[in-house]
Amino acid sequence: MDFQKLCTFETFQQVWTHYGYEADLEEVVEQEFTRIKGITYLDHAGTTLYPESLVRDYSLDITRNVYGNPHSYNPSSRLTHDTIERVRYRVLQHFNAPSEEYSVIFTSGCTAALKLVAESFPWRRQTEGEAGSHFCYLTDCHTSAVGIRGLTSSRGAVVLPVSPQEVENRAKDVAQGEDVICQTPHLFCYPAQSNFSGRKYPLSHVKGIQARRLYPACDHRGRWLVLLDAASHVSCSPLNLQDCPADFIPISFYKMFGFPTGLGALLVRNDAAGMLKKTYFGGGTAAAYLSGEDYYVHSANISDRFEDGTVSFLDIIALNHSFDALYKITGGMHNIQQHTFGLARYTYMLLSSLCHGNGRPVARIYTEGQFESPGTQGAILNFNLMDSHGQIIGYSQVDRMASLYNIHVRTGCFCNTGACQSFLGITNQQMKRNLQAGHVCGDSIDLVDSQPTGSVRVSFGYMSTFEDCQKFLNFVAECFVEKPVTVDQVRLQKLKTSTAASEDSNEDPPIKLTNGEICKVDEKEPTAASLKGFGHRDSNSHGEAYTLTNIYIYPIKSCAAYEVHDWPVGPLGLLYDRGWMVVNGNGVCLSQKRETRLCLIRPQVHLPSNKLLLQASGMDTISVPLENNAQKHPSYRVCQSKVCGDRVETVDCGDEAASWLSDFLGQPCRLIRQSPYFTRDVKKRPSGAATSASLSLVNEAQYLMISRASVELIQKEMSSRQDYSEGNQLLDTQNVISRFRANLVITGVEPFEEDNWSHLIIGNTQFVVAGQCGRCQMVGVDQETGSKTKEPLMSLSAYRSGKVTFGVYLTHQLPKGSPAASVLSVDSLIKPESKGS
């Protein structure tokens, strides 16, 4: 068959059926990668390319927001801190790594992450009574991984290189299990994917080494930990850490996204992090230290402990947009893997079948298999070209010619001497002779004594197209094949026939996100249907000493209140109170401290229709279902956010609500709600009664209660201040009450008397006082207009001599097994119990 007829898309589709994504790939390239027009970029294993929308969105983000040093505590710094924490969760979510099991330590790249492990690992020297540590690495490791031995040797650890064949060939039939007697720590390092050949090593090796079944762990007692170099693998393939729970996983983000560069991470298992020991400590890593005495206490948080100094926070913030762009364009890593493997497989089949006019092959390809499956081979093709006499053509010559055709490849040994030696058959003596001949890593000396010192590598990325393959293959045929161009039809047909079986048997299902694996709990949140009997009723004042006068729920955190007369109590507090929140484009929670216009959004819970209504001046009313509809609506993404320092599992409420909020607030926003299957406990407080209550998206406790007497006293203080004596309008009682955003307003007590209560009963529901509410600048936002004032915070601070607490936090005590057993009603009597009674 004519070679040109094989270089067609029809032939590609015979080889592999997966191409592109839901959006037209050529249109995506035209819109997002206009800068590569006329360029055939085939060095994605070096770094992939970033889409233009990523840079635009990132630029808009950092020009719209003020991001301060995350080690400070001012509003801009807290925004930075919260955004960084949001990115950590996105990283963990991407790799299906629960935050309870893994932590993210940001580094300057994969090499820095490897170095961190090397310097912190508790290497032990051999003694008379105890075995020494082993550092074992696959000979196919990147230089940065092999370089760990430079440190381990000086610390007394045994260095043991292991060939890929030995790992399983010398394995034991039965796992040795954990050695409870000998706890000497050992470290085994291997790449998930070879950066030289693209070979994917079994991820099952992780558990095999940890269980001491595989070599060399099976031959040495102690505790074996696994360092999985994932930098090459994660560029085009999914990695599920629930299936391969490696202890340390270094990555570089530019290999995944193209931008930002100079940023990587070490994903570390939390139970392994405790083994790592640091000697140096920098800014932010110390919980406490003395400058005049050798006294130092490291931070309890794993990430803080190992991130010396201020992290590259603007680069980390860019990752938000990197993830957004990647998923928007491709739909996820599974799709990328299928697309890029197909391009690599097609190129391999044609290049390996391409022959000179005399029938000799054109290429010597360095691979373990024949690109049978995306589970065993990545989107990398490594080779050397040969002339019609079978002599290797130096890679520098290929590189120079490729540059003339504007084809970008990579040549050399790719920082992987072990794989280079193995595939090219270069002995240690030859390597030393090559050095004596003047050849060093990275130079253009491609042949020594007619033997190659390196090779050519082409690699594909998610935006690579069939045209890239076509241009590369035509370039090889035009520049390096002695005419006429011929094809080994027997080989080509053999490779083609294995295609269908390959696709059917090795297509991995998409990796589920961590939060997508929802486990149901025993208690269910009451459905709206079961609560349709609850509604408004006429109030009757009892005229008693302590009375509940107002009930407010805040369905959307930081948005306007919704006043009710009686309302069911759920397991998290008033039903649907702070069940939703608004997040910005980076997934960080918005509050009135950052966006005052939130108070102008008036949500209402309509139980009969099972709807949350969103209303605002000048906007059409829209609705969101009250119940969790993530399973009915696949677009409702499960995600993670932070509230008051706590991780919360949430569900996105869809594009309609996001568009509505974005239009009203004038910035990219989304509405998310707390997952009904996620529980968050009340934090332990230094003062206040102990409680085991669960929370919605509130900051501190299930309820906030204030008294009218306390409000009136603050009003009196405000009227006596100079600012108001000069003509400023005094805020009325209702305005002040609305600024403190309480759930429950009571009357009949003396000002601040509620501060001394320990328990109370409202109607038939018992409550525990969990502590006082420390007020923030949010009370300076007028809930009717969204404008800011200094009051009433200034008067509250002055009256209480700087102590700016106002209102008390409550948690309820519901009968067990009855999550909605109580209803709170306006005009209910209150029976308090003071502290010490």
PDB file of C-alpha atoms in Angstrom, residues 24 132 364 497:
ATOM      1  CA  ASP A  24     -14.366  19.897  17.940  1.00  0.00           C
ATOM      2  CA  GLY A 132      20.168  -0.291  58.178  1.00  0.00           C
ATOM      3  CA  ARG A 364      14.690   1.521  15.602  1.00  0.00           C
ATOM      4  CA  THR A 497      -5.415  -6.761  13.835  1.00  0.00           C
TER       5      THR A 497
END
